[in-house]
Tab-separated table of C-alpha atoms in Angstrom:
chain	number	residue	atom	x	y	z
A	8	MET	CA	57.188	24.947	436.778
A	9	GLU	CA	59.805	23.176	438.740
A	10	ASP	CA	61.723	24.479	441.561
A	11	ASN	CA	64.782	22.032	440.779
A	12	ALA	CA	67.231	24.118	438.395
A	13	GLU	CA	68.293	20.761	436.703
A	14	MET	CA	65.109	19.337	436.164
A	15	ARG	CA	63.808	22.890	434.923
A	16	ALA	CA	66.908	22.537	432.512
A	17	TYR	CA	66.178	19.077	431.167
A	18	LEU	CA	62.413	19.808	430.857
A	19	ARG	CA	63.337	22.821	428.792
A	20	GLU	CA	65.815	21.126	426.561
A	21	GLU	CA	63.375	18.258	425.927
A	22	LEU	CA	60.387	20.427	425.281
A	23	SER	CA	61.753	23.672	423.691
A	24	GLY	CA	62.336	21.853	420.376
A	25	ARG	CA	58.514	21.475	419.954
A	26	TRP	CA	56.853	24.262	421.714
A	27	GLN	CA	57.579	27.555	423.264
A	28	VAL	CA	58.851	26.947	426.821
A	29	ILE	CA	58.046	29.755	429.523
A	30	GLU	CA	59.843	28.834	433.135
A	31	ALA	CA	59.083	29.627	436.620
A	32	ALA	CA	60.975	28.161	439.648
A	33	ASP	CA	58.525	28.097	442.230
A	34	GLY	CA	54.444	28.210	442.398
A	35	GLU	CA	54.157	31.945	443.275
A	36	ALA	CA	56.038	32.889	440.294
A	37	GLY	CA	54.489	30.056	437.920
A	38	TRP	CA	50.743	31.730	438.925
A	39	GLU	CA	51.970	34.888	437.975
A	40	THR	CA	53.322	33.484	434.824
A	41	VAL	CA	50.167	31.703	433.861
A	42	ARG	CA	48.153	35.366	434.363
A	43	GLU	CA	50.540	36.997	432.221
A	44	ALA	CA	51.282	34.664	429.609
A	45	GLU	CA	48.061	32.608	429.619
A	46	PRO	CA	49.829	29.526	427.975
A	47	ASP	CA	48.138	26.627	425.962
A	48	LEU	CA	49.144	23.943	428.541
A	49	VAL	CA	51.099	24.002	432.184
A	50	VAL	CA	53.512	21.483	433.208
A	51	SER	CA	54.312	21.875	437.006
A	52	ASP	CA	55.788	19.897	439.825
A	53	VAL	CA	53.743	18.972	442.863
A	54	MET	CA	56.370	19.582	445.684
A	55	MET	CA	57.472	23.063	445.680
A	56	PRO	CA	58.291	25.849	448.147
A	57	GLY	CA	55.538	28.017	448.992
A	58	MET	CA	52.453	27.347	446.701
A	59	ASP	CA	52.873	23.693	445.535
A	60	GLY	CA	51.542	22.343	442.450
A	61	PHE	CA	48.069	21.033	443.904
A	62	GLU	CA	47.433	24.994	444.885
A	63	LEU	CA	48.583	26.164	441.615
A	64	CYS	CA	46.275	24.010	439.850
A	65	ARG	CA	43.273	24.903	442.086
A	66	ARG	CA	43.947	28.697	441.279
A	67	ILE	CA	44.009	28.045	437.454
A	68	LYS	CA	41.062	26.088	437.519
A	69	ALA	CA	39.374	28.941	439.799
A	70	GLU	CA	40.016	31.409	437.355
A	71	GLU	CA	37.326	31.999	434.698
A	72	ALA	CA	39.759	33.141	431.721
A	73	LEU	CA	42.117	30.196	432.635
A	74	ARG	CA	40.140	27.443	433.897
A	75	SER	CA	40.385	25.747	430.052
A	76	ILE	CA	44.125	25.487	430.543
A	77	PRO	CA	45.173	21.653	430.740
A	78	VAL	CA	47.441	21.329	433.364
A	79	LEU	CA	50.078	18.269	433.837
A	80	LEU	CA	51.424	17.631	437.207
A	81	LEU	CA	54.538	15.905	437.880
A	82	THR	CA	55.642	14.226	441.383
A	83	ALA	CA	57.756	11.805	442.569
A	84	ARG	CA	54.967	11.030	445.082
A	85	ALA	CA	53.999	7.366	444.511
A	86	GLY	CA	50.535	5.766	445.529
A	87	GLU	CA	46.532	6.081	444.811
A	88	GLU	CA	46.087	9.003	447.176
A	89	ALA	CA	48.941	11.358	445.688
A	90	THR	CA	47.113	10.498	442.225
A	91	LEU	CA	43.737	11.352	443.655
A	92	GLU	CA	44.759	14.555	445.398
A	93	GLY	CA	46.728	15.518	441.997
A	94	LEU	CA	43.125	14.912	440.020
A	95	GLU	CA	40.854	16.542	442.967
A	96	SER	CA	42.911	19.622	442.548
A	97	GLY	CA	41.326	19.946	438.842
A	98	ALA	CA	44.759	18.636	437.216
A	99	ASP	CA	44.156	17.169	433.628
A	100	ASP	CA	47.094	14.512	433.958
A	101	TYR	CA	49.386	13.265	436.774
A	102	VAL	CA	52.605	12.167	435.609
A	103	ALA	CA	54.869	10.495	438.164
A	104	LYS	CA	58.575	10.486	438.249
A	105	PRO	CA	60.540	9.219	436.738
A	106	PHE	CA	59.103	9.383	433.346
A	107	GLY	CA	60.601	9.300	429.692
A	108	PRO	CA	60.774	12.599	427.536
A	109	GLU	CA	58.830	10.590	425.083
A	110	GLU	CA	55.824	10.067	427.555
A	111	LEU	CA	55.729	13.654	428.439
A	112	ARG	CA	55.857	14.791	424.708
A	113	ARG	CA	52.872	12.312	424.028
A	114	ARG	CA	50.853	13.461	426.844
A	115	ILE	CA	51.353	17.042	426.093
A	116	GLU	CA	50.405	16.210	422.202
A	117	ASN	CA	47.571	14.500	423.310
A	118	HIS	CA	46.185	17.363	425.389
A	119	LEU	CA	46.776	20.212	422.886
A	120	ALA	CA	45.210	17.846	420.114
A	121	ALA	CA	42.001	17.428	422.217
A	122	ARG	CA	42.014	20.885	422.531
A	123	ARG	CA	42.140	21.733	418.953
A	124	HIS	CA	39.382	19.171	418.564
A	125	LEU	CA	37.168	20.678	420.767
A	126	GLN	CA	37.547	24.135	419.175
A	127	ALA	CA	36.521	22.341	415.908
A	128	GLN	CA	33.869	20.672	417.730
A	129	TYR	CA	32.371	23.955	419.519
A	130	ARG	CA	32.765	25.943	416.503
A	131	ALA	CA	30.819	23.707	414.446
A	132	GLU	CA	27.766	23.073	416.952
A	133	LEU	CA	27.617	26.466	418.373
A	134	THR	CA	24.163	28.276	416.892
A	135	VAL	CA	22.440	31.446	418.156
A	136	GLU	CA	18.940	31.604	418.437
A	137	ALA	CA	17.356	34.151	420.360
A	138	LEU	CA	19.179	33.526	423.572
A	139	GLY	CA	20.338	29.792	422.889
A	140	THR	CA	23.497	27.979	422.338
A	141	VAL	CA	24.520	24.496	421.798
A	142	VAL	CA	28.293	23.730	423.266
A	143	ASP	CA	29.674	21.304	425.595
A	144	ALA	CA	27.939	21.279	429.128
A	145	GLU	CA	31.291	22.617	431.364
A	146	GLU	CA	31.248	25.783	428.955
A	147	ARG	CA	27.597	26.410	428.095
A	148	PRO	CA	27.116	28.528	431.275
A	149	PHE	CA	30.006	30.775	430.092
A	150	VAL	CA	28.988	30.725	426.074
A	151	GLU	CA	25.420	31.481	427.207
A	152	GLU	CA	26.308	34.479	429.093
A	153	VAL	CA	28.493	35.875	426.253
A	154	LEU	CA	25.488	35.174	423.694
A	155	SER	CA	22.875	36.715	425.723
A	156	THR	CA	25.245	39.767	426.066
A	157	ILE	CA	25.480	40.191	422.694
A	158	GLU	CA	21.844	39.516	422.016
A	159	GLU	CA	20.831	42.298	423.880
A	160	SER	CA	22.968	44.770	422.060
A	161	LEU	CA	22.836	43.707	418.555
A	162	ALA	CA	20.782	46.791	417.585
A	163	ASN	CA	23.791	48.740	419.077
A	164	PRO	CA	25.885	49.799	416.247
A	165	ASP	CA	28.505	50.897	418.909
A	166	PHE	CA	28.818	47.654	420.778
A	167	GLY	CA	32.230	46.250	420.518
A	168	VAL	CA	34.752	44.029	422.297
A	169	GLY	CA	35.354	46.491	425.166
A	170	ASP	CA	31.717	46.703	426.100
A	171	LEU	CA	31.279	42.792	425.790
A	172	ALA	CA	34.572	42.537	428.163
A	173	GLU	CA	33.050	44.947	430.485
A	174	ALA	CA	29.744	43.175	430.664
A	175	MET	CA	31.284	39.925	431.381
A	176	ALA	CA	33.748	41.550	434.083
A	177	LEU	CA	36.842	40.313	432.463
A	178	SER	CA	39.714	42.403	430.569
A	179	ARG	CA	39.859	42.283	426.739
A	180	ARG	CA	42.990	40.191	426.735
A	181	GLN	CA	40.655	37.373	429.128
A	182	LEU	CA	38.070	37.545	427.144
A	183	THR	CA	39.401	37.160	423.630
A	184	ARG	CA	41.324	34.030	424.977
A	185	ARG	CA	38.211	32.255	426.656
A	186	VAL	CA	35.975	33.076	423.501
A	187	LYS	CA	39.074	32.007	420.987
A	188	GLU	CA	39.228	28.963	423.329
A	189	VAL	CA	35.813	27.628	423.099
A	190	THR	CA	34.494	29.153	419.471
A	191	ASP	CA	37.676	29.795	417.542
A	192	GLU	CA	36.647	33.138	416.900
A	193	THR	CA	37.753	36.403	418.385
A	194	PRO	CA	35.034	38.466	420.295
A	195	GLY	CA	34.784	40.656	417.401
A	196	GLU	CA	34.275	37.651	415.039
A	197	LEU	CA	31.650	36.504	417.469
A	198	ILE	CA	29.998	39.552	417.431
A	199	ARG	CA	29.738	40.099	413.646
A	200	THR	CA	28.501	36.059	413.296
A	201	CYS	CA	25.784	36.879	415.942
A	202	ARG	CA	24.557	39.878	413.983
A	203	LEU	CA	24.667	37.907	410.618
A	204	GLN	CA	22.869	34.964	412.166
A	205	ARG	CA	20.131	37.156	413.640
A	206	ALA	CA	19.754	38.938	410.028
A	207	GLN	CA	19.313	35.402	408.376
A	208	GLN	CA	16.634	34.769	410.934
A	209	LEU	CA	14.917	38.227	410.388
A	210	LEU	CA	15.064	37.790	406.548
A	211	GLU	CA	13.699	34.344	406.932
A	212	GLY	CA	10.673	35.880	408.930
A	213	GLY	CA	9.812	37.914	405.408
A	214	SER	CA	8.148	40.877	407.587
A	215	LYS	CA	10.959	43.540	407.837
A	216	THR	CA	12.487	45.229	405.020
A	217	VAL	CA	16.216	44.916	404.449
A	218	ALA	CA	16.867	48.289	406.106
A	219	GLU	CA	15.028	47.433	408.869
A	220	VAL	CA	17.335	44.521	409.289
A	221	ALA	CA	20.092	46.540	408.795
A	222	TYR	CA	19.091	48.836	411.468
A	223	ALA	CA	17.958	45.887	414.036
A	224	THR	CA	21.051	44.139	414.174
A	225	GLY	CA	23.613	46.938	414.504
A	226	TYR	CA	24.537	48.386	410.855
A	227	ARG	CA	24.636	51.989	410.403
A	228	SER	CA	23.286	51.840	406.855
A	229	PRO	CA	21.768	49.097	404.653
A	230	SER	CA	24.227	49.603	402.092
A	231	HIS	CA	26.804	48.593	404.582
A	232	PHE	CA	24.981	45.684	406.010
A	233	SER	CA	24.145	44.429	402.218
A	234	GLN	CA	27.955	44.146	401.665
A	235	VAL	CA	28.905	42.583	404.681
A	236	PHE	CA	25.980	40.078	404.382
A	237	ARG	CA	27.065	39.504	400.730
A	238	GLU	CA	30.349	38.776	401.594
A	239	ALA	CA	29.326	36.211	404.207
A	240	THR	CA	26.743	34.297	402.708
A	241	GLY	CA	27.390	34.884	398.690
A	242	ARG	CA	23.753	36.497	398.483
A	243	THR	CA	22.440	39.813	398.815
A	244	PRO	CA	19.895	40.288	401.661
A	245	SER	CA	17.154	40.601	398.884
A	246	ALA	CA	18.219	37.433	397.014
A	247	TYR	CA	18.665	35.444	400.576
A	248	ARG	CA	15.036	36.522	401.575
A	249	GLN	CA	13.065	35.619	398.273
A	250	PRO	CA	13.398	31.594	398.650
A	251	HIS	CA	12.059	32.267	402.377
A	252	ALA	CA	8.991	34.962	401.304
C-alpha cells in the first residue's frame, strides 16, 4: 500500500520478480484488498491520505482471520517515537526510508520463512487429546476452540467444514486460511486427523469394537473406517488394537 505512484511502481518492479504483488493506492483500498485477497504479507507506507499505515495495521491485527499476516511499515519519519508507534500498532517490522531494495527483499523473505517454520512447528506439535492441544501461546485460544468444536461433533458423520466455519463465526475462506496458517492442514484435513487420532485412542483403550469406534468417530460404516484408518496408519484397526490389548 503506497499512495505515491512512483514509489508504488518502484516497489512493484523490485518485488514482482520474486512474489506476486497486489497494489493499493491508499489505506482504505489497502484494507479492502487485504480482506479480499488475504495475502501472505503486507508492505505499507505509513503516511497515506485517509487511513494511514498505523490504522491499517491495527485493523489487520484486530481481525481474527487476518491477524497472523506479517505487516511491514515503510516511512520517512525518523526517530524512536515513530518506530515505537509503528510497533505499538502491531507491525511486525518497521523500515525507514530511504532503504535499499535488497534490504526490503531480505526482510520480506525472513518474515515469510519464519511463517513457514512456524507452520511446520505447529503441525509437529499439534496433538488432540480430548479437548487439549499444544501450540504457540498466541495461537492457542483459537486452535483450542477449533479442536473443541470438532471434538464435540466427532460422532456426527455429517459434520464438515461448513459446520465448523459457522460454529467459529468465520466464512469458509477465512477458516481455511487461518487453520492452514497454524496447522498447515485444511479444515477438512484437520477434521479427518482428529477423527483418526480419537479412533487410535479408543482402539488403544480396548473396550470398544472396531464398529463402535467407527461410529463414535463419525464414520458411516466400519468398512469405510477400516479403509481410511489403514491408509493413514498402514495397519487395520484390528491389527492396531492388538498390541494395546
